[in-house]
Structure formats: C-alpha cells, structure tokens
C-alpha cells in the first residue's frame, strides 16, 4: 500500500491566519490526491481532487498544489467553520486507496 | 440533492456476520462506483472496498479480503457490505461514499452519515 504521511499532526491557529498542511506519499502518485475536511461528529467533505481542483461549492480560500510525492493544502484566511481534521487521500492506486493520518486544525 | 444513507450497524460478537446497506438518491446510481470506508473511534479514515457501477469489479483492503463482500442492486439504488467472521479490529463507523463514473476517479465526492459496527463479546 502507498503510505501517506501528513504534517503537522496538530496546528493551532487564529481566524484570519493562513494555514499550510502537507501530505507526503511513499511513492509517486502523479496528481491523484484528494483532500477532505471533517468536523467533529460529521462525515468527511471533499475539498480538492486531482491535487488542485476545488470540489463543487468549495470556497476559493482552499487551494491544493503538488505532484509526485509532495502535496499541500493551503487555507488562505482561516474561518471559524474551517476547524477540524483534514485528511489527504491517494487514488493513483485506485484498487487500494489510502488516506493520510490527518492534521487537526484547532483554535490557538 | 445527492444523498447516501447507511444502515445495518449493530453490536456483534467476534466471528459472527453482519450486513450493511447504503441507499443512494439524487444521482444516476447505476453510473457511479461506490466505496466503503471506515473510521475507528477517535481514529483516522481507512478505505475498505469499492464496487464498480455495474458490479463487475470489486476490490478490498487487505485486512478484509476473504471476509467482507461488497455487492449492489442497481434496481433499488443500494450497495451492500456483507461482513463475515468479524473481528474486534473491525469496530468502526462505516461510511459509504460516491466515487466517479470511471474507476480511476476514486475520490469520494459525497459521503453518508455512517453506521456504527461494534464487535464485542
């Protein structure tokens, strides 16, 4: 299986700040990476797929970059509803999809 | 609007069986792959299985191969996950999620609310 390592595990920020989350793959996955946001008690929500394409209805403050083994999700100006856990996912090996361990974004 | 609703979760003893269901609405169900993923309490996400739009291909994560079976009935917009010989480590919230029209488009653009499976003696 392709291993995805997310960093940091926890980041504490204030509303309005910029946040950068990282996801590193154990082997090249082209641009076949998605990002999800999960709030406590809720299901995950797709933010980005294809490493950089925002999903329908996702605000412009979310942007994804990367290719190969290094990927980044940036939130340009954090809003209160953005707190929670962010997961990356690789689907380059689509018969064995894997998720990263997650990054928790909480209040400073 | 797109909706997926899981059901069938329960408390089950190790070695027993359970069948989960996922009923979909709001999109052309027979045209899309459906995935199952799970989340142990307080943990991250683990992909479990995928079934193609016509049910012709099915893939599983290694830890459930030979024990879990995914199937679908496009006449009733429903996907099933048959879980046999369950283990304590199968305890999790099980989600179904909508994939793409082709298998390579394996991101999950909609998720259900999940159904809880607890394996305990």
PDB file of C-alpha atoms in Angstrom:
ATOM      1  CA  UNK A   1       0.000   0.000   0.000  1.00  0.00           C
ATOM      2  CA  UNK A   2       1.028   3.596  -0.607  1.00  0.00           C
ATOM      3  CA  UNK A   3       1.671   5.327   2.722  1.00  0.00           C
ATOM      4  CA  UNK A   4       0.613   8.957   3.156  1.00  0.00           C
ATOM      5  CA  UNK A   5       2.258  10.989   5.912  1.00  0.00           C
ATOM      6  CA  UNK A   6       0.567  14.230   6.940  1.00  0.00           C
ATOM      7  CA  UNK A   7       2.251  17.035   8.831  1.00  0.00           C
ATOM      8  CA  UNK A   8       1.926  18.627  11.217  1.00  0.00           C
ATOM      9  CA  UNK A   9      -0.331  16.355  13.258  1.00  0.00           C
ATOM     10  CA  UNK A  10      -1.770  19.408  15.021  1.00  0.00           C
ATOM     11  CA  UNK A  11      -1.716  23.089  14.201  1.00  0.00           C
ATOM     12  CA  UNK A  12      -3.179  25.838  16.383  1.00  0.00           C
ATOM     13  CA  UNK A  13      -4.266  28.968  14.548  1.00  0.00           C
ATOM     14  CA  UNK A  14      -6.470  32.031  14.873  1.00  0.00           C
ATOM     15  CA  UNK A  15      -9.250  33.008  12.450  1.00  0.00           C
ATOM     16  CA  UNK A  16      -7.863  35.035   9.572  1.00  0.00           C
ATOM     17  CA  UNK A  17      -4.479  33.322   9.589  1.00  0.00           C
ATOM     18  CA  UNK A  18      -3.029  31.340   6.690  1.00  0.00           C
ATOM     19  CA  UNK A  19      -2.598  27.605   7.180  1.00  0.00           C
ATOM     20  CA  UNK A  20      -0.477  25.190   5.141  1.00  0.00           C
ATOM     21  CA  UNK A  21      -0.946  21.448   5.509  1.00  0.00           C
ATOM     22  CA  UNK A  22       1.396  18.857   3.999  1.00  0.00           C
ATOM     23  CA  UNK A  23       0.934  15.325   2.692  1.00  0.00           C
ATOM     24  CA  UNK A  24       3.839  13.154   1.554  1.00  0.00           C
ATOM     25  CA  UNK A  25       3.393   9.899  -0.369  1.00  0.00           C
ATOM     26  CA  UNK A  26       5.734   6.928  -0.028  1.00  0.00           C
ATOM     27  CA  UNK A  27       5.865   6.614  -3.830  1.00  0.00           C
ATOM     28  CA  UNK A  28       4.886   8.773  -6.776  1.00  0.00           C
ATOM     29  CA  UNK A  29       1.116   9.158  -7.195  1.00  0.00           C
ATOM     30  CA  UNK A  30       1.063  11.680 -10.074  1.00  0.00           C
ATOM     31  CA  UNK A  31      -1.635  14.234  -9.189  1.00  0.00           C
ATOM     32  CA  UNK A  32      -4.113  11.652  -7.888  1.00  0.00           C
ATOM     33  CA  UNK A  33      -4.601  13.179  -4.465  1.00  0.00           C
ATOM     34  CA  UNK A  34      -7.744  14.464  -2.768  1.00  0.00           C
ATOM     35  CA  UNK A  35      -8.240  16.438   0.432  1.00  0.00           C
ATOM     36  CA  UNK A  36     -11.148  16.163   2.862  1.00  0.00           C
ATOM     37  CA  UNK A  37     -12.311  18.147   5.887  1.00  0.00           C
ATOM     38  CA  UNK A  38     -14.078  16.510   8.799  1.00  0.00           C
ATOM     39  CA  UNK A  39     -15.732  18.366  11.654  1.00  0.00           C
ATOM     40  CA  UNK A  40     -16.470  16.556  14.941  1.00  0.00           C
ATOM     41  CA  UNK A  41     -19.496  14.282  14.620  1.00  0.00           C
ATOM     42  CA  UNK A  42     -19.761  14.835  10.866  1.00  0.00           C
ATOM     43  CA  UNK A  43     -18.834  12.924   7.744  1.00  0.00           C
ATOM     44  CA  UNK A  44     -15.804  13.972   5.692  1.00  0.00           C
ATOM     45  CA  UNK A  45     -16.365  16.592   2.988  1.00  0.00           C
ATOM     46  CA  UNK A  46     -14.406  16.634  -0.259  1.00  0.00           C
ATOM     47  CA  UNK A  47     -12.400  19.834  -0.733  1.00  0.00           C
ATOM     48  CA  UNK A  48      -9.957  19.142  -3.553  1.00  0.00           C
ATOM     49  CA  UNK A  49      -9.302  16.367  -6.059  1.00  0.00           C
ATOM     50  CA  UNK A  50      -6.702  15.975  -8.755  1.00  0.00           C
ATOM     51  CA  UNK A  51      -4.325  17.656  -6.290  1.00  0.00           C
ATOM     52  CA  UNK A  52      -5.559  21.145  -7.232  1.00  0.00           C
ATOM     53  CA  UNK A  53      -9.183  21.110  -8.449  1.00  0.00           C
ATOM     54  CA  UNK A  54     -11.640  22.508  -5.916  1.00  0.00           C
ATOM     55  CA  UNK A  55     -14.770  20.441  -5.495  1.00  0.00           C
ATOM     56  CA  UNK A  56     -18.174  21.939  -6.178  1.00  0.00           C
ATOM     57  CA  UNK A  57     -19.121  24.640  -3.673  1.00  0.00           C
ATOM     58  CA  UNK A  58     -15.709  24.832  -2.016  1.00  0.00           C
ATOM     59  CA  UNK A  59     -14.583  28.420  -1.266  1.00  0.00           C
ATOM     60  CA  UNK A  60     -11.599  29.946  -3.061  1.00  0.00           C
ATOM     61  CA  UNK A  61      -9.648  30.232   0.197  1.00  0.00           C
ATOM     62  CA  UNK A  62      -8.886  26.497  -0.180  1.00  0.00           C
ATOM     63  CA  UNK A  63      -6.142  25.648  -2.664  1.00  0.00           C
ATOM     64  CA  UNK A  64      -4.227  22.470  -3.350  1.00  0.00           C
ATOM     65  CA  UNK A  65      -0.850  22.044  -5.016  1.00  0.00           C
ATOM     66  CA  UNK A  66       1.653  19.303  -5.672  1.00  0.00           C
ATOM     67  CA  UNK A  67       2.521  16.346  -7.825  1.00  0.00           C
ATOM     68  CA  UNK A  68       4.557  13.193  -7.449  1.00  0.00           C
ATOM     69  CA  UNK A  69       5.112  12.683  -3.740  1.00  0.00           C
ATOM     70  CA  UNK A  70       4.651  16.132  -2.141  1.00  0.00           C
ATOM     71  CA  UNK A  71       1.263  17.810  -1.745  1.00  0.00           C
ATOM     72  CA  UNK A  72      -0.019  20.872   0.061  1.00  0.00           C
ATOM     73  CA  UNK A  73      -3.408  22.206   1.064  1.00  0.00           C
ATOM     74  CA  UNK A  74      -3.461  25.915   1.881  1.00  0.00           C
ATOM     75  CA  UNK A  75      -6.256  27.828   3.570  1.00  0.00           C
ATOM     76  CA  UNK A  76      -5.555  31.464   2.780  1.00  0.00           C
ATOM     77  CA  UNK A  77      -7.569  33.003   5.623  1.00  0.00           C
ATOM     78  CA  UNK A  78      -8.991  30.615   8.191  1.00  0.00           C
ATOM     79  CA  UNK A  79     -12.643  30.969   9.086  1.00  0.00           C
ATOM     80  CA  UNK A  80     -14.353  29.557  12.175  1.00  0.00           C
ATOM     81  CA  UNK A  81     -16.018  26.730  10.245  1.00  0.00           C
ATOM     82  CA  UNK A  82     -12.623  25.515   8.973  1.00  0.00           C
ATOM     83  CA  UNK A  83     -11.543  23.989  12.252  1.00  0.00           C
ATOM     84  CA  UNK A  84     -11.450  20.210  12.426  1.00  0.00           C
ATOM     85  CA  UNK A  85      -9.406  17.425  10.849  1.00  0.00           C
ATOM     86  CA  UNK A  86      -8.013  17.400   7.314  1.00  0.00           C
ATOM     87  CA  UNK A  87      -7.204  14.152   5.508  1.00  0.00           C
ATOM     88  CA  UNK A  88      -5.363  13.598   2.267  1.00  0.00           C
ATOM     89  CA  UNK A  89      -6.104  10.563   0.091  1.00  0.00           C
ATOM     90  CA  UNK A  90      -4.263   8.967  -2.817  1.00  0.00           C
ATOM     91  CA  UNK A  91      -6.187   7.165  -5.538  1.00  0.00           C
ATOM     92  CA  UNK A  92      -3.356   6.662  -8.025  1.00  0.00           C
ATOM     93  CA  UNK A  93      -3.517   3.033  -6.921  1.00  0.00           C
ATOM     94  CA  UNK A  94      -7.284   3.055  -7.216  1.00  0.00           C
ATOM     95  CA  UNK A  95      -7.682  -0.626  -6.263  1.00  0.00           C
ATOM     96  CA  UNK A  96      -6.018   0.155  -2.937  1.00  0.00           C
ATOM     97  CA  UNK A  97      -6.941   3.688  -1.960  1.00  0.00           C
ATOM     98  CA  UNK A  98      -5.224   5.052   1.145  1.00  0.00           C
ATOM     99  CA  UNK A  99      -5.702   8.011   3.477  1.00  0.00           C
ATOM    100  CA  UNK A 100      -3.212  10.008   5.485  1.00  0.00           C
ATOM    101  CA  UNK A 101      -3.420  10.053   9.262  1.00  0.00           C
ATOM    102  CA  UNK A 102      -4.892  13.551   9.349  1.00  0.00           C
ATOM    103  CA  UNK A 103      -3.979  17.032  10.563  1.00  0.00           C
ATOM    104  CA  UNK A 104      -6.068  18.659  13.287  1.00  0.00           C
ATOM    105  CA  UNK A 105      -6.608  22.409  12.960  1.00  0.00           C
ATOM    106  CA  UNK A 106      -7.755  23.946  16.206  1.00  0.00           C
ATOM    107  CA  UNK A 107      -8.016  27.316  17.934  1.00  0.00           C
ATOM    108  CA  UNK A 108      -4.849  28.965  19.191  1.00  0.00           C
TER     109      UNK A 108
ATOM    110  CA  UNK B   1     -29.571  16.510  -3.888  1.00  0.00           C
ATOM    111  CA  UNK B   2     -27.133  13.637  -3.615  1.00  0.00           C
ATOM    112  CA  UNK B   3     -27.754  11.538  -0.532  1.00  0.00           C
ATOM    113  CA  UNK B   4     -26.353   8.282   0.804  1.00  0.00           C
ATOM    114  CA  UNK B   5     -27.872   6.613   3.857  1.00  0.00           C
ATOM    115  CA  UNK B   6     -26.186   3.702   5.593  1.00  0.00           C
ATOM    116  CA  UNK B   7     -27.880   1.233   7.911  1.00  0.00           C
ATOM    117  CA  UNK B   8     -27.352  -2.170   9.477  1.00  0.00           C
ATOM    118  CA  UNK B   9     -24.726  -1.334  12.058  1.00  0.00           C
ATOM    119  CA  UNK B  10     -25.013  -3.182  15.358  1.00  0.00           C
ATOM    120  CA  UNK B  11     -23.149  -4.788  18.236  1.00  0.00           C
ATOM    121  CA  UNK B  12     -21.954  -8.195  17.059  1.00  0.00           C
ATOM    122  CA  UNK B  13     -19.848 -10.942  18.594  1.00  0.00           C
ATOM    123  CA  UNK B  14     -16.455 -11.874  17.145  1.00  0.00           C
ATOM    124  CA  UNK B  15     -16.780 -14.465  14.398  1.00  0.00           C
ATOM    125  CA  UNK B  16     -20.357 -13.507  13.564  1.00  0.00           C
ATOM    126  CA  UNK B  17     -21.773 -11.822  10.467  1.00  0.00           C
ATOM    127  CA  UNK B  18     -23.449  -8.516   9.669  1.00  0.00           C
ATOM    128  CA  UNK B  19     -24.771  -6.876   6.505  1.00  0.00           C
ATOM    129  CA  UNK B  20     -24.603  -3.142   5.961  1.00  0.00           C
ATOM    130  CA  UNK B  21     -26.728  -1.299   3.408  1.00  0.00           C
ATOM    131  CA  UNK B  22     -26.258   2.016   1.637  1.00  0.00           C
ATOM    132  CA  UNK B  23     -29.246   3.549  -0.143  1.00  0.00           C
ATOM    133  CA  UNK B  24     -28.466   6.323  -2.604  1.00  0.00           C
ATOM    134  CA  UNK B  25     -30.570   9.047  -4.174  1.00  0.00           C
ATOM    135  CA  UNK B  26     -30.206  12.251  -6.142  1.00  0.00           C
ATOM    136  CA  UNK B  27     -27.948  10.934  -8.900  1.00  0.00           C
ATOM    137  CA  UNK B  28     -27.860   8.218 -11.571  1.00  0.00           C
ATOM    138  CA  UNK B  29     -26.810   5.461  -9.200  1.00  0.00           C
ATOM    139  CA  UNK B  30     -26.082   2.845 -11.864  1.00  0.00           C
ATOM    140  CA  UNK B  31     -23.426   5.080 -13.449  1.00  0.00           C
ATOM    141  CA  UNK B  32     -21.129   5.502 -10.456  1.00  0.00           C
ATOM    142  CA  UNK B  33     -18.700   3.473  -8.387  1.00  0.00           C
ATOM    143  CA  UNK B  34     -19.403   3.268  -4.682  1.00  0.00           C
ATOM    144  CA  UNK B  35     -16.799   2.967  -1.960  1.00  0.00           C
ATOM    145  CA  UNK B  36     -16.905   1.838   1.657  1.00  0.00           C
ATOM    146  CA  UNK B  37     -14.597   3.443   4.212  1.00  0.00           C
ATOM    147  CA  UNK B  38     -14.426   3.144   7.979  1.00  0.00           C
ATOM    148  CA  UNK B  39     -13.266   5.128  10.963  1.00  0.00           C
ATOM    149  CA  UNK B  40     -12.455   3.529  14.288  1.00  0.00           C
ATOM    150  CA  UNK B  41     -13.448   5.635  17.320  1.00  0.00           C
ATOM    151  CA  UNK B  42     -11.141   8.636  17.582  1.00  0.00           C
ATOM    152  CA  UNK B  43      -9.013   7.435  14.658  1.00  0.00           C
ATOM    153  CA  UNK B  44      -8.438   8.286  11.007  1.00  0.00           C
ATOM    154  CA  UNK B  45     -10.073   7.033   7.840  1.00  0.00           C
ATOM    155  CA  UNK B  46      -9.464   3.638   6.258  1.00  0.00           C
ATOM    156  CA  UNK B  47     -10.689   2.723   2.802  1.00  0.00           C
ATOM    157  CA  UNK B  48     -12.410  -0.672   2.838  1.00  0.00           C
ATOM    158  CA  UNK B  49     -13.787  -1.590  -0.583  1.00  0.00           C
ATOM    159  CA  UNK B  50     -15.031  -0.379  -3.956  1.00  0.00           C
ATOM    160  CA  UNK B  51     -17.597  -1.731  -6.387  1.00  0.00           C
ATOM    161  CA  UNK B  52     -17.909  -0.628  -9.995  1.00  0.00           C
ATOM    162  CA  UNK B  53     -21.077   0.870 -11.427  1.00  0.00           C
ATOM    163  CA  UNK B  54     -22.236  -2.445 -12.868  1.00  0.00           C
ATOM    164  CA  UNK B  55     -20.808  -4.582 -10.093  1.00  0.00           C
ATOM    165  CA  UNK B  56     -18.308  -6.253 -12.411  1.00  0.00           C
ATOM    166  CA  UNK B  57     -15.262  -5.395 -10.348  1.00  0.00           C
ATOM    167  CA  UNK B  58     -14.743  -5.252  -6.632  1.00  0.00           C
ATOM    168  CA  UNK B  59     -11.593  -4.527  -4.657  1.00  0.00           C
ATOM    169  CA  UNK B  60     -10.877  -4.694  -0.932  1.00  0.00           C
ATOM    170  CA  UNK B  61      -8.300  -3.552   1.565  1.00  0.00           C
ATOM    171  CA  UNK B  62      -6.033  -6.411   2.576  1.00  0.00           C
ATOM    172  CA  UNK B  63      -7.335  -6.803   6.130  1.00  0.00           C
ATOM    173  CA  UNK B  64     -10.895  -7.631   4.994  1.00  0.00           C
ATOM    174  CA  UNK B  65     -10.174  -9.779   1.941  1.00  0.00           C
ATOM    175  CA  UNK B  66     -11.918 -13.135   2.199  1.00  0.00           C
ATOM    176  CA  UNK B  67     -14.203 -11.887   4.986  1.00  0.00           C
ATOM    177  CA  UNK B  68     -16.101  -8.914   3.503  1.00  0.00           C
ATOM    178  CA  UNK B  69     -18.081  -8.898   0.263  1.00  0.00           C
ATOM    179  CA  UNK B  70     -19.426  -5.816  -1.480  1.00  0.00           C
ATOM    180  CA  UNK B  71     -22.402  -6.041  -3.843  1.00  0.00           C
ATOM    181  CA  UNK B  72     -25.011  -3.758  -5.348  1.00  0.00           C
ATOM    182  CA  UNK B  73     -28.559  -3.838  -6.678  1.00  0.00           C
ATOM    183  CA  UNK B  74     -28.993  -1.024  -9.168  1.00  0.00           C
ATOM    184  CA  UNK B  75     -32.766  -1.620  -9.326  1.00  0.00           C
ATOM    185  CA  UNK B  76     -33.085  -0.334  -5.760  1.00  0.00           C
ATOM    186  CA  UNK B  77     -30.113   2.069  -5.668  1.00  0.00           C
ATOM    187  CA  UNK B  78     -28.452   0.095  -2.910  1.00  0.00           C
ATOM    188  CA  UNK B  79     -24.957  -1.152  -2.121  1.00  0.00           C
ATOM    189  CA  UNK B  80     -24.325  -3.826   0.478  1.00  0.00           C
ATOM    190  CA  UNK B  81     -21.320  -4.783   2.579  1.00  0.00           C
ATOM    191  CA  UNK B  82     -21.518  -8.328   3.873  1.00  0.00           C
ATOM    192  CA  UNK B  83     -19.191  -8.712   6.837  1.00  0.00           C
ATOM    193  CA  UNK B  84     -18.324 -12.267   7.883  1.00  0.00           C
ATOM    194  CA  UNK B  85     -16.085 -13.564  10.660  1.00  0.00           C
ATOM    195  CA  UNK B  86     -15.871 -10.093  12.176  1.00  0.00           C
ATOM    196  CA  UNK B  87     -13.005  -9.183  14.479  1.00  0.00           C
ATOM    197  CA  UNK B  88     -12.689  -6.610  17.280  1.00  0.00           C
ATOM    198  CA  UNK B  89     -10.487  -4.514  14.980  1.00  0.00           C
ATOM    199  CA  UNK B  90     -13.459  -4.162  12.607  1.00  0.00           C
ATOM    200  CA  UNK B  91     -15.142  -1.912  15.183  1.00  0.00           C
ATOM    201  CA  UNK B  92     -15.733   1.415  13.429  1.00  0.00           C
ATOM    202  CA  UNK B  93     -18.171   3.828  11.877  1.00  0.00           C
ATOM    203  CA  UNK B  94     -18.719   2.570   8.344  1.00  0.00           C
ATOM    204  CA  UNK B  95     -19.333   5.091   5.580  1.00  0.00           C
ATOM    205  CA  UNK B  96     -20.424   4.574   2.014  1.00  0.00           C
ATOM    206  CA  UNK B  97     -19.235   7.210  -0.429  1.00  0.00           C
ATOM    207  CA  UNK B  98     -19.873   8.083  -4.055  1.00  0.00           C
ATOM    208  CA  UNK B  99     -16.969   7.675  -6.430  1.00  0.00           C
ATOM    209  CA  UNK B 100     -16.626   8.596 -10.080  1.00  0.00           C
ATOM    210  CA  UNK B 101     -18.069   7.206 -13.297  1.00  0.00           C
ATOM    211  CA  UNK B 102     -14.749   5.575 -14.136  1.00  0.00           C
ATOM    212  CA  UNK B 103     -12.753   3.546 -11.619  1.00  0.00           C
ATOM    213  CA  UNK B 104      -9.721   5.820 -11.745  1.00  0.00           C
ATOM    214  CA  UNK B 105     -11.814   8.746 -10.465  1.00  0.00           C
ATOM    215  CA  UNK B 106     -11.708   7.288  -6.976  1.00  0.00           C
ATOM    216  CA  UNK B 107     -12.116  10.449  -4.907  1.00  0.00           C
ATOM    217  CA  UNK B 108     -15.260  10.432  -2.770  1.00  0.00           C
ATOM    218  CA  UNK B 109     -17.424  13.433  -3.550  1.00  0.00           C
ATOM    219  CA  UNK B 110     -20.311  12.562  -1.221  1.00  0.00           C
ATOM    220  CA  UNK B 111     -20.392  10.554   1.986  1.00  0.00           C
ATOM    221  CA  UNK B 112     -23.198   9.099   4.022  1.00  0.00           C
ATOM    222  CA  UNK B 113     -23.568   9.767   7.725  1.00  0.00           C
ATOM    223  CA  UNK B 114     -22.167   6.362   8.668  1.00  0.00           C
ATOM    224  CA  UNK B 115     -23.421   3.300  10.548  1.00  0.00           C
ATOM    225  CA  UNK B 116     -21.678   2.010  13.665  1.00  0.00           C
ATOM    226  CA  UNK B 117     -20.361  -1.533  13.962  1.00  0.00           C
ATOM    227  CA  UNK B 118     -19.111  -2.684  17.349  1.00  0.00           C
ATOM    228  CA  UNK B 119     -17.506  -6.111  17.631  1.00  0.00           C
ATOM    229  CA  UNK B 120     -17.508  -7.303  21.190  1.00  0.00           C
ATOM    230  CA  UNK B 121     -18.141 -10.467  23.166  1.00  0.00           C
TER     231      UNK B 121
END
